[in-house]
Short mmCIF file of C-alpha atoms in Angstrom, two decimals:
data_model
loop_
_atom_site.label_atom_id
_atom_site.label_comp_id
_atom_site.label_asym_id
_atom_site.label_seq_id
_atom_site.Cartn_x
_atom_site.Cartn_y
_atom_site.Cartn_z
CA MET N 1 0.00 0.00 0.00
CA ALA N 2 2.80 2.33 0.96
CA GLN N 3 4.66 1.45 -2.27
CA ALA N 4 1.58 2.28 -4.40
CA SER N 5 1.12 5.56 -2.57
CA SER N 6 4.78 6.45 -3.14
CA ARG N 7 4.49 5.62 -6.85
CA SER N 8 1.37 7.76 -7.29
CA TRP N 9 3.07 10.65 -5.48
CA PHE N 10 6.11 10.39 -7.78
CA GLU N 11 3.92 10.24 -10.90
CA ALA N 12 2.01 13.32 -9.77
CA LEU N 13 5.29 15.14 -9.21
CA MET N 14 6.52 14.21 -12.71
CA VAL N 15 3.25 15.37 -14.29
CA ARG N 16 3.54 18.69 -12.49
CA ALA N 17 7.17 19.05 -13.52
CA ARG N 18 6.34 18.40 -17.19
CA ARG N 19 3.55 20.96 -16.99
CA GLN N 20 5.93 23.56 -15.60
CA VAL N 21 8.50 22.82 -18.32
CA ARG N 22 5.86 23.22 -21.04
CA LEU N 23 4.76 26.51 -19.53
CA ALA N 24 8.36 27.72 -19.37
CA LEU N 25 9.01 26.77 -22.99
CA ALA N 26 5.71 28.15 -24.25
CA SER N 27 5.89 31.53 -25.93
CA PRO N 28 5.03 34.37 -23.50
CA ALA N 29 3.44 36.25 -26.39
CA ARG N 30 0.09 34.78 -25.39
CA LEU N 31 0.22 36.86 -22.18
CA PHE N 32 0.00 40.09 -24.19
CA ASP N 33 -2.60 41.32 -26.60
CA ASP N 34 -1.98 43.81 -29.39
CA ASP N 35 -2.96 46.78 -27.23
CA ASP N 36 -0.47 45.79 -24.52
CA ARG N 37 2.32 45.38 -27.04
CA ARG N 38 1.49 48.69 -28.69
CA GLN N 39 1.50 50.49 -25.35
CA VAL N 40 4.86 48.98 -24.33
CA ALA N 41 6.32 49.81 -27.75
CA ASP N 42 5.19 53.45 -27.44
CA GLU N 43 6.83 53.67 -24.01
CA ILE N 44 10.09 52.19 -25.31
CA HIS N 45 10.21 54.54 -28.32
CA ASP N 46 9.47 57.51 -26.04
CA GLY N 47 12.45 56.51 -23.90
CA GLY N 48 14.66 56.47 -27.00
CA ARG N 49 14.02 60.06 -28.01
CA LEU N 50 16.70 62.73 -27.80
CA THR N 51 15.87 65.23 -25.05
CA ASN N 52 17.76 67.82 -23.04
CA ALA N 53 17.52 65.65 -19.94
CA TYR N 54 18.99 62.70 -21.83
CA GLY N 55 22.01 64.71 -22.98
CA PHE N 56 22.63 66.29 -19.57
CA MET N 57 22.36 63.01 -17.66
CA LEU N 58 24.63 61.18 -20.10
CA PHE N 59 27.26 63.95 -20.07
CA SER N 60 27.28 63.92 -16.28
CA ALA N 61 27.32 60.12 -16.02
CA CYS N 62 30.30 59.72 -18.32
CA GLY N 63 32.17 62.49 -16.52
CA ILE N 64 31.69 60.64 -13.25
CA ALA N 65 32.71 57.35 -14.91
CA ALA N 66 35.90 58.99 -16.21
CA LEU N 67 36.79 60.19 -12.72
CA GLY N 68 36.17 56.69 -11.37
CA LEU N 69 38.43 55.16 -14.00
CA LEU N 70 41.22 57.67 -13.32
CA GLN N 71 41.03 56.89 -9.61
CA SER N 72 40.52 53.17 -10.27
CA SER N 73 37.49 53.45 -7.98
CA VAL N 74 34.78 50.87 -8.63
CA ALA N 75 32.36 52.69 -6.30
CA VAL N 76 32.53 55.91 -8.34
CA ILE N 77 32.06 53.97 -11.60
CA ILE N 78 28.96 52.28 -10.16
CA GLY N 79 27.65 55.72 -9.18
CA ALA N 80 27.89 56.78 -12.82
CA MET N 81 25.90 53.71 -13.88
CA LEU N 82 23.01 54.69 -11.64
CA ILE N 83 22.25 57.87 -13.58
CA SER N 84 23.10 56.75 -17.11
CA PRO N 85 20.08 56.79 -19.52
CA LEU N 86 21.68 54.67 -22.26
CA MET N 87 19.06 51.94 -21.98
CA GLY N 88 16.39 53.99 -23.78
CA PRO N 89 17.83 54.19 -27.32
CA ILE N 90 19.29 50.67 -27.10
CA LEU N 91 15.86 49.15 -26.34
CA ALA N 92 14.24 51.29 -29.04
CA MET N 93 16.76 50.11 -31.64
CA GLY N 94 16.27 46.45 -30.66
CA LEU N 95 12.48 46.74 -30.83
CA ALA N 96 12.69 48.52 -34.20
CA MET N 97 14.83 45.64 -35.49
CA ALA N 98 12.23 43.11 -34.29
CA GLN N 99 9.40 45.02 -35.99
CA LEU N 100 11.46 46.07 -39.05
CA GLU N 101 10.74 49.76 -38.51
CA PRO N 102 13.60 51.63 -40.26
CA ARG N 103 12.49 55.12 -39.21
CA ALA N 104 12.25 54.21 -35.54
CA PHE N 105 15.62 52.46 -35.77
CA LYS N 106 17.20 55.52 -37.40
CA SER N 107 15.78 57.87 -34.75
CA ALA N 108 17.01 55.71 -31.87
CA ALA N 109 20.41 55.20 -33.53
CA ILE N 110 20.86 58.98 -33.87
CA THR N 111 19.99 59.37 -30.19
CA LEU N 112 22.54 56.71 -29.23
CA ALA N 113 25.24 58.23 -31.46
CA ILE N 114 24.73 61.73 -30.05
CA GLY N 115 24.73 60.31 -26.53
CA ALA N 116 27.96 58.45 -27.20
CA ALA N 117 29.56 61.61 -28.61
CA LEU N 118 28.48 63.62 -25.54
CA SER N 119 29.85 60.91 -23.27
CA ILE N 120 33.23 60.89 -25.02
CA LEU N 121 33.32 64.71 -24.91
CA ALA N 122 32.65 64.66 -21.17
CA SER N 123 35.44 62.14 -20.62
CA VAL N 124 37.88 64.17 -22.74
CA CYS N 125 37.12 67.33 -20.74
CA ILE N 126 37.55 65.56 -17.40
CA VAL N 127 40.85 63.95 -18.42
CA LEU N 128 42.26 67.21 -19.82
CA ILE N 129 41.62 69.17 -16.62
CA SER N 130 42.56 66.31 -14.31
CA PRO N 131 46.13 65.95 -13.01
CA LEU N 132 45.63 62.17 -13.02
CA LYS N 133 46.49 60.73 -16.43
CA ASN N 134 47.96 57.36 -15.48
CA VAL N 135 46.65 54.23 -17.18
CA THR N 136 44.92 52.45 -14.29
CA PRO N 137 43.94 48.75 -14.20
CA GLU N 138 40.29 49.77 -14.67
CA ILE N 139 41.23 51.54 -17.92
CA LEU N 140 43.40 48.68 -19.20
CA ALA N 141 40.56 46.22 -18.53
CA ARG N 142 38.46 48.03 -21.13
CA THR N 143 40.89 48.32 -24.01
CA GLN N 144 39.90 45.10 -25.78
CA PRO N 145 36.81 42.88 -25.88
CA THR N 146 36.87 39.72 -23.80
CA LEU N 147 34.52 36.79 -23.45
CA LEU N 148 33.37 38.02 -20.03
CA ASP N 149 32.54 41.48 -21.45
CA LEU N 150 30.44 39.84 -24.16
CA ILE N 151 28.56 37.72 -21.62
CA VAL N 152 27.86 40.81 -19.47
CA ALA N 153 26.48 42.65 -22.50
CA LEU N 154 24.24 39.73 -23.55
CA LEU N 155 22.83 39.22 -20.06
CA SER N 156 22.28 42.97 -19.69
CA GLY N 157 20.28 43.02 -22.92
CA PHE N 158 18.15 40.04 -21.90
CA VAL N 159 17.43 41.51 -18.47
CA GLY N 160 16.75 45.00 -19.81
CA ALA N 161 14.31 43.82 -22.48
CA TYR N 162 12.52 41.39 -20.16
CA LEU N 163 11.98 43.86 -17.31
CA THR N 164 10.95 46.69 -19.64
CA ILE N 165 8.48 44.65 -21.66
CA ASN N 166 6.98 43.23 -18.47
CA ARG N 167 7.10 46.63 -16.71
CA LYS N 168 9.04 45.29 -13.74
CA GLY N 169 11.62 47.95 -12.95
CA GLY N 170 13.42 48.87 -16.14
CA ALA N 171 15.60 51.42 -14.29
CA ILE N 172 17.45 48.61 -12.52
CA ALA N 173 18.12 46.91 -15.86
CA GLY N 174 19.41 50.23 -17.17
CA VAL N 175 22.21 50.06 -14.64
CA ALA N 176 23.27 46.66 -16.03
CA ILE N 177 23.25 47.96 -19.60
CA ALA N 178 25.20 51.06 -18.59
CA THR N 179 27.79 48.81 -16.95
CA ALA N 180 28.60 47.35 -20.36
CA LEU N 181 28.61 50.68 -22.23
CA MET N 182 29.59 53.65 -20.06
CA PRO N 183 33.14 52.64 -18.99
CA PRO N 184 34.24 51.90 -22.59
CA LEU N 185 32.98 55.32 -23.69
CA ALA N 186 34.89 56.97 -20.85
CA VAL N 187 38.04 55.07 -21.86
CA VAL N 188 37.59 56.25 -25.48
CA GLY N 189 37.64 59.81 -24.16
CA PHE N 190 40.72 59.04 -22.07
CA GLY N 191 42.51 57.67 -25.13
CA ILE N 192 41.64 60.76 -27.19
CA ALA N 193 42.69 63.18 -24.43
CA THR N 194 46.02 61.42 -23.85
CA LEU N 195 46.65 60.87 -27.60
CA SER N 196 46.63 57.08 -27.18
CA PRO N 197 45.00 55.68 -30.33
CA ALA N 198 45.47 52.06 -29.20
CA ILE N 199 43.48 52.68 -26.00
CA ALA N 200 40.78 54.71 -27.75
CA GLY N 201 40.41 52.22 -30.62
CA GLY N 202 40.28 49.18 -28.35
CA ALA N 203 37.67 50.77 -26.08
CA LEU N 204 35.58 51.86 -29.09
CA LEU N 205 35.64 48.31 -30.45
CA LEU N 206 34.53 47.05 -27.03
CA PHE N 207 31.69 49.58 -27.00
CA MET N 208 30.51 48.60 -30.49
CA THR N 209 30.74 44.90 -29.65
CA ASN N 210 28.65 45.37 -26.51
CA VAL N 211 26.07 47.47 -28.39
CA VAL N 212 25.59 44.73 -30.98
CA ALA N 213 25.40 42.02 -28.30
CA ILE N 214 22.76 43.97 -26.36
CA LEU N 215 20.81 44.69 -29.55
CA GLY N 216 20.81 40.98 -30.37
CA ALA N 217 19.52 40.11 -26.91
CA VAL N 218 16.77 42.77 -27.08
CA PHE N 219 15.80 41.58 -30.57
CA ALA N 220 15.49 37.97 -29.36
CA VAL N 221 13.36 38.88 -26.32
CA ALA N 222 11.11 41.17 -28.35
CA ARG N 223 10.46 38.44 -30.92
CA ARG N 224 9.81 36.00 -28.08
CA TYR N 225 7.10 38.31 -26.76
CA GLY N 226 5.34 38.52 -30.11
CA TYR N 227 6.76 41.67 -31.67
CA ARG N 228 6.72 41.03 -35.41
CA PRO N 229 7.17 43.20 -38.53
CA VAL N 230 4.22 45.55 -38.86
CA ALA N 231 2.32 46.40 -42.01
CA ARG N 232 3.16 49.95 -43.06
CA THR N 233 3.60 52.25 -46.01
CA GLY N 234 6.96 53.74 -46.87
CA ALA N 235 9.86 53.76 -49.30
CA ALA N 236 10.80 50.38 -50.73
CA TRP N 237 14.48 50.87 -49.81
CA GLU N 238 13.90 51.32 -46.08
CA THR N 239 13.69 47.64 -45.13
CA PRO N 240 16.79 46.58 -47.12
CA ALA N 241 18.64 49.57 -45.65
CA LEU N 242 17.72 48.46 -42.12
CA ILE N 243 18.87 44.91 -42.83
CA GLY N 244 22.12 46.26 -44.29
CA ALA N 245 22.68 48.39 -41.19
CA MET N 246 22.12 45.33 -39.01
CA VAL N 247 24.70 43.38 -41.03
CA LEU N 248 27.23 46.21 -40.75
CA LEU N 249 26.70 46.38 -37.00
CA CYS N 250 27.60 42.70 -36.78
CA VAL N 251 31.08 43.31 -38.25
CA PRO N 252 32.69 44.50 -34.98
CA LEU N 253 31.03 41.63 -33.15
CA ALA N 254 32.44 39.12 -35.65
CA LEU N 255 35.92 40.64 -35.36
CA SER N 256 35.73 40.59 -31.57
CA LEU N 257 34.50 37.01 -31.48
CA ARG N 258 37.39 35.94 -33.70
CA SER N 259 39.87 37.69 -31.43
CA ILE N 260 38.23 36.26 -28.30
CA VAL N 261 38.33 32.71 -29.64
CA THR N 262 42.00 33.04 -30.62
CA GLU N 263 43.00 34.58 -27.30
CA THR N 264 41.09 31.99 -25.27
CA ARG N 265 42.61 29.11 -27.24
CA GLU N 266 46.16 30.41 -26.98
CA THR N 267 45.77 31.18 -23.27
CA VAL N 268 44.72 27.59 -22.59
CA ARG N 269 47.63 26.30 -24.70
CA ALA N 270 50.09 28.58 -22.92
CA ARG N 271 48.90 27.54 -19.47
CA THR N 272 49.15 23.87 -20.43
CA ALA N 273 52.66 24.36 -21.84
CA ILE N 274 53.81 26.18 -18.69
CA GLU N 275 52.40 23.45 -16.44
CA GLN N 276 54.22 20.82 -18.49
CA ALA N 277 57.48 22.80 -18.33
CA PHE N 278 57.24 22.79 -14.53
CA ALA N 279 55.94 19.23 -14.24
CA GLY N 280 56.53 17.79 -10.77
CA GLN N 281 57.27 21.22 -9.24
CA SER N 282 53.67 22.06 -8.17
CA PRO N 283 53.69 25.33 -10.13
CA HIS N 284 51.34 28.19 -9.35
CA ILE N 285 50.82 30.45 -12.39
CA SER N 286 49.77 34.06 -11.88
CA GLY N 287 49.64 37.18 -14.02
CA LEU N 288 49.46 35.19 -17.26
CA VAL N 289 49.29 37.59 -20.22
CA VAL N 290 49.09 36.22 -23.76
CA GLU N 291 49.32 38.49 -26.81
CA THR N 292 48.05 37.02 -30.06
CA GLY N 293 48.54 37.81 -33.71
CA ARG N 294 48.35 36.03 -37.03
CA GLY N 295 46.26 33.28 -35.45
CA GLY N 296 48.75 32.36 -32.70
CA ALA N 297 50.56 33.56 -29.59
CA THR N 298 53.24 36.20 -30.16
CA ALA N 299 54.19 37.08 -26.58
CA ILE N 300 53.66 35.38 -23.22
CA GLU N 301 54.40 36.79 -19.78
CA CYS N 302 53.71 35.23 -16.39
CA VAL N 303 54.98 34.66 -12.88
CA VAL N 304 55.40 31.06 -11.71
CA VAL N 305 55.85 30.00 -8.10
CA THR N 306 57.79 26.73 -8.23
CA ARG N 307 59.67 24.38 -5.92
CA ARG N 308 62.77 24.34 -8.14
CA TYR N 309 64.21 26.76 -10.65
CA VAL N 310 63.81 25.48 -14.23
CA PRO N 311 66.37 27.28 -16.47
CA GLU N 312 64.97 25.94 -19.74
CA ALA N 313 61.31 26.74 -18.94
CA ALA N 314 60.95 29.56 -21.50
CA ASP N 315 62.47 27.42 -24.26
CA LEU N 316 60.17 24.50 -23.43
CA VAL N 317 57.09 26.73 -23.62
CA ARG N 318 58.28 28.40 -26.84
CA ARG N 319 58.92 25.01 -28.42
CA GLN N 320 55.33 23.90 -27.77
CA LEU N 321 53.66 27.12 -28.92
CA SER N 322 55.65 28.97 -31.58
CA PRO N 323 59.37 29.38 -32.31
CA ASP N 324 58.81 33.12 -32.87
CA ALA N 325 56.91 33.73 -29.61
CA GLN N 326 58.55 35.89 -26.95
CA VAL N 327 58.23 34.02 -23.66
CA THR N 328 59.03 35.76 -20.36
CA ILE N 329 58.64 33.64 -17.23
CA GLU N 330 59.58 35.05 -13.84
CA GLN N 331 60.21 32.18 -11.48
CA VAL N 332 59.74 32.53 -7.73
CA VAL N 333 61.23 29.56 -5.91
CA ALA N 334 59.25 28.65 -2.79
CA ALA N 335 61.35 27.45 0.11
CA ALA N 336 60.95 23.84 1.12
CA PRO N 337 58.80 23.29 4.24
CA SER N 338 61.85 22.01 6.15
CA ALA N 339 63.66 25.28 5.53
CA VAL N 340 60.97 27.29 7.31
CA ALA N 341 60.55 27.26 11.07
CA PRO N 342 57.14 25.80 11.98
CA ALA N 343 54.65 28.28 13.36
CA ALA N 344 54.18 26.14 16.47
CA ALA N 345 57.90 26.28 17.25
CA VAL N 346 57.91 30.06 16.89
CA ALA N 347 54.88 30.36 19.12
CA ALA N 348 56.51 28.12 21.76
CA ARG N 349 59.46 30.46 22.26
CA PRO N 350 59.63 32.45 25.51
CA ALA N 351 57.63 35.64 25.39
CA ALA N 352 60.73 37.68 26.21
CA ALA N 353 62.56 36.41 23.15
CA GLN N 354 62.83 38.93 20.36
CA VAL N 355 62.94 37.84 16.73
CA THR N 356 65.67 39.81 14.99
CA PRO N 357 64.43 41.06 11.63
CA LEU N 358 66.46 39.90 8.64
CA ASN N 359 68.52 42.49 6.82
CA ALA N 360 68.61 42.81 3.03
CA GLU N 361 71.53 40.41 2.58
CA GLN N 362 69.96 37.73 4.76
CA ARG N 363 66.64 37.97 2.95
CA LEU N 364 68.44 37.85 -0.39
CA ARG N 365 70.35 34.74 0.62
CA ALA N 366 67.11 33.11 1.80
CA MET N 367 65.52 33.83 -1.57
CA LEU N 368 68.42 32.68 -3.76
CA THR N 369 69.63 29.61 -1.88
CA PRO N 370 66.77 27.21 -2.82
CA SER N 371 67.44 27.66 -6.56
CA GLY N 372 71.25 27.88 -6.73
CA GLN N 373 74.54 28.36 -4.89
CA VAL N 374 75.36 31.70 -3.32
CA VAL N 375 79.17 31.73 -3.50
CA ALA N 376 79.68 35.15 -1.95
CA VAL N 377 77.86 38.40 -1.20
CA GLU N 378 79.64 41.73 -0.83
CA THR N 379 78.66 45.38 -0.80
CA ARG N 380 79.99 47.65 -3.55
CA ASP N 381 78.82 51.24 -4.05
CA ASP N 382 75.73 50.67 -1.84
CA ALA N 383 74.74 47.60 -3.90
CA LEU N 384 74.69 43.93 -2.93
CA VAL N 385 76.91 42.07 -5.41
CA VAL N 386 76.14 38.33 -5.43
CA ASN N 387 78.46 35.73 -6.92
CA TYR N 388 75.82 33.18 -7.85
CA VAL N 389 75.72 29.82 -9.67
CA LEU N 390 72.54 28.25 -11.04
CA PRO N 391 72.25 24.54 -11.87
CA ALA N 392 73.39 23.64 -15.39
CA PRO N 393 72.41 24.35 -18.10
CA ALA N 394 71.81 27.94 -17.00
CA ARG N 395 72.08 30.76 -19.53
CA LEU N 396 72.88 34.43 -19.08
CA ALA N 397 69.20 35.23 -19.62
CA ASP N 398 68.38 33.10 -16.59
CA TYR N 399 70.82 35.02 -14.39
CA ARG N 400 69.41 38.32 -15.59
CA ALA N 401 65.88 37.13 -14.77
CA VAL N 402 67.05 36.11 -11.28
CA GLU N 403 68.54 39.57 -10.77
CA ALA N 404 65.26 41.23 -11.77
CA ALA N 405 63.32 39.02 -9.34
CA ALA N 406 65.85 39.64 -6.54
CA GLN N 407 65.63 43.39 -7.10
CA ARG N 408 61.87 43.30 -6.67
CA PHE N 409 62.34 41.17 -3.54
CA THR N 410 64.68 43.77 -1.96
CA PRO N 411 63.59 47.11 -3.47
CA GLU N 412 65.40 49.14 -0.81
CA THR N 413 68.85 47.91 -1.93
CA ALA N 414 70.40 47.63 -5.40
CA VAL N 415 71.19 44.02 -6.37
CA ARG N 416 73.81 42.84 -8.86
CA ILE N 417 74.04 39.15 -9.79
CA LEU N 418 77.46 38.04 -11.07
CA PRO N 419 77.03 35.06 -13.41
CA PRO N 420 79.96 32.65 -13.84
CA PRO N 421 82.06 33.21 -17.01
CA GLN N 422 80.55 31.65 -20.10
CA ALA N 423 80.31 32.24 -23.84
CA LEU N 424 78.22 35.23 -24.87
CA PRO N 425 75.15 34.41 -26.99
CA PRO N 426 75.53 35.09 -30.73
CA VAL N 427 73.56 37.91 -32.31
CA THR N 428 71.60 36.01 -34.95
CA PHE N 429 70.20 37.46 -38.16
CA GLY N 430 67.86 36.22 -40.83
CA SER N 431 69.23 34.78 -44.07
CA GLY N 432 70.85 37.61 -46.03
CA GLY N 433 70.05 40.17 -43.31
CA ALA N 434 72.16 42.42 -41.12
CA ALA N 435 69.54 44.79 -39.67
CA ILE N 436 68.98 45.25 -35.94
CA GLY N 437 65.46 44.26 -34.90
CA ASP N 438 63.75 43.53 -31.60
CA ASP N 439 65.38 40.11 -31.20
CA GLN N 440 68.85 41.48 -31.92
CA ARG N 441 68.35 44.39 -29.49
CA ALA N 442 67.32 41.95 -26.75
CA THR N 443 70.49 39.88 -27.31
CA LEU N 444 72.70 42.98 -27.38
CA ASP N 445 71.14 44.25 -24.14
CA LEU N 446 71.84 40.87 -22.54
CA ILE N 447 75.48 40.93 -23.77
CA ALA N 448 75.98 44.47 -22.44
CA TRP N 449 74.48 43.44 -19.08
CA ALA N 450 76.81 40.43 -18.79
CA LEU N 451 79.90 42.47 -19.74
CA GLN N 452 78.99 45.10 -17.18
CA ARG N 453 78.57 42.47 -14.46
CA TRP N 454 81.94 40.90 -15.36
CA GLY N 455 83.63 44.28 -15.49
CA VAL N 456 84.67 43.82 -19.12
CA GLY N 457 84.98 47.00 -21.13
CA THR N 458 86.59 45.86 -24.41
CA VAL N 459 85.46 43.19 -26.85
CA SER N 460 86.11 41.92 -30.35
CA VAL N 461 83.35 41.24 -32.85
CA GLU N 462 83.35 38.59 -35.56
CA GLY N 463 80.72 38.81 -38.27
CA LEU N 464 79.74 35.52 -39.91
CA ALA N 465 78.20 34.52 -43.23
CA SER N 466 77.79 31.23 -45.08
CA PRO N 467 79.46 30.78 -48.50
CA GLY N 468 77.94 29.95 -51.85
CA LEU N 469 77.95 26.51 -53.46
CA ARG N 470 81.42 27.08 -54.92
CA GLY N 471 82.95 28.73 -51.90
CA PRO N 472 83.17 32.24 -50.46
CA ARG N 473 82.07 35.10 -52.68
CA PRO N 474 82.79 38.84 -52.31
CA ALA N 475 79.15 39.35 -51.37
CA ASP N 476 79.47 36.78 -48.58
CA ARG N 477 82.55 38.49 -47.15
CA ALA N 478 80.82 41.86 -47.40
CA MET N 479 77.81 40.48 -45.54
CA ALA N 480 79.99 39.02 -42.77
CA ARG N 481 81.77 42.37 -42.37
CA LYS N 482 78.48 44.27 -42.40
CA ARG N 483 77.08 42.10 -39.61
CA GLY N 484 80.23 42.64 -37.56
CA ASP N 485 80.12 46.42 -38.07
CA THR N 486 76.41 46.56 -37.22
CA VAL N 487 76.89 44.70 -33.93
CA ALA N 488 80.02 46.72 -33.10
CA GLU N 489 78.15 50.00 -33.56
CA ALA N 490 75.29 48.77 -31.35
CA LEU N 491 77.75 47.77 -28.63
CA ARG N 492 79.48 51.17 -28.76
CA GLU N 493 76.07 52.79 -28.23
CA ARG N 494 75.84 50.70 -25.06
CA GLY N 495 79.17 51.91 -23.73
CA ILE N 496 81.30 48.93 -24.83
CA THR N 497 84.67 49.50 -26.53
CA VAL N 498 85.15 47.40 -29.67
CA ALA N 499 88.84 46.73 -30.29
CA GLU N 500 88.51 44.67 -33.47
CA VAL N 501 85.90 43.80 -36.07
CA VAL N 502 86.47 40.94 -38.53
CA GLY N 503 84.34 39.05 -41.03
CA THR N 504 84.59 35.29 -41.39
CA VAL N 505 83.24 33.04 -44.15
CA PRO N 506 84.03 29.28 -44.16
CA GLU N 507 85.57 27.74 -47.26
CA SER N 508 82.69 25.31 -47.73
CA ARG N 509 79.05 25.25 -46.77
CA PRO N 510 78.64 24.23 -43.10
CA ASP N 511 76.11 21.65 -41.94
CA ASP N 512 74.38 24.26 -39.76
CA GLU N 513 74.05 27.32 -41.96
CA ALA N 514 71.85 29.13 -39.42
CA ALA N 515 74.81 29.31 -37.01
CA TRP N 516 76.70 31.36 -39.61
CA GLN N 517 73.92 33.94 -40.02
CA ALA N 518 75.18 35.76 -36.94
CA ALA N 519 77.88 37.80 -35.22
CA ARG N 520 79.96 36.66 -32.23
CA VAL N 521 81.17 38.87 -29.39
CA THR N 522 84.30 37.89 -27.42
CA PRO N 523 85.44 39.67 -24.21
CA ARG N 524 88.95 41.15 -24.40
CA GLU N 525 89.88 43.30 -21.40
CA ALA N 526 88.41 44.11 -18.01
CA ARG N 527 87.67 47.66 -17.02
#
């Protein structure tokens, strides 16, 4: 009896659940008649008209948003959202799209464009008179579209259309829509005022992307509630023109989606490659920044907290992603648990005992010891000079990265890491090239840093070039000499004395021709 009663209760519950699902999936258009829809449409179009109050409120709201962005104050930015009237023309444009009303769409679009121009003007004025012109994190966060920004815009459009059509507090939804639109407009003004076209262009693209996303959401909700094209009289070109305008508006959204997909894919690949490079070291990745271009990653920067220093980490990541990618990984080696006094032992000490704070040298030793051997530390010219050895195979770039991390760890004292003597990296060029580009400048900066740390002031430079099929040609010797002269001139600009420049071409083609598309630097004399 109890089993039958339980079964009947479960069946009744399932019937009720299916009924609720059908009601949820059923079109809500049946809840409105034509008069209701007409009245709501009139209210939405009234809210999309250009008025003095609209212009004043929008000018003020964007001025407040600009001040919030300059101060990196979220509270001030939210205050600007509360008074922004951007929802009106956005809803009117979405409804006009659903009903294929070109004139209403044009009127609302003009209102939105004028409002956007007033907002940018307000931001420009605020930035010009403000002493604060630094690029804050809040500004940087709105210089390119991201997947999260797109989701915020879509949800804002859905909420705004739903609450307005159902007359359930459209002002609250307006705050959500303004959140997706007002900060980008303020950043556009910041970019114009500070003559930063990259910032202004990125923020404008974000604004356009969010506008199209919100319009799409409003269009979908309006159609769901029964708003359909209306019978009307007018010029035959108006409807095709409206459809063409809708297609053009989708262009920034398509570009942004392509960029978002590429960035998301490369970020996942980069994170996976970094985790594999530090396999077994329990890495913690923070501050991962991936720049993309030409369909792949072009630059990667991050900070990795690891148990052990991995000298070849950047090369391992570059090998998995792209040979041309610039990979910068700052490694912070966490001390082993045994190297740290347990909290219980510290707490058990007598109350009268005083813990002597560590000085800069002691803290520096504590930081460097887990990842290498601190041979000696001495003070020269108010700087801590550390004779330091990393596990093989450590490169000069690894020692320079350690010095940068140590300097951040002890900002009150200058730090100089002395790497052990080793061959300087060659300055490589492309086939048939001798021009100094970004890669060559980075290598030359590294060479100058190493020479300065070793106290070497004079070097010799040997330019290299591979020969032709029948042996060295005059053009090959000229290329070798040109590479040597180019590197020598760059070193002189960095304060290095070049005692000799020679060009070398082998008598026959080497097995590794790439190694001969370079210039070598050899230390000569100490300062």
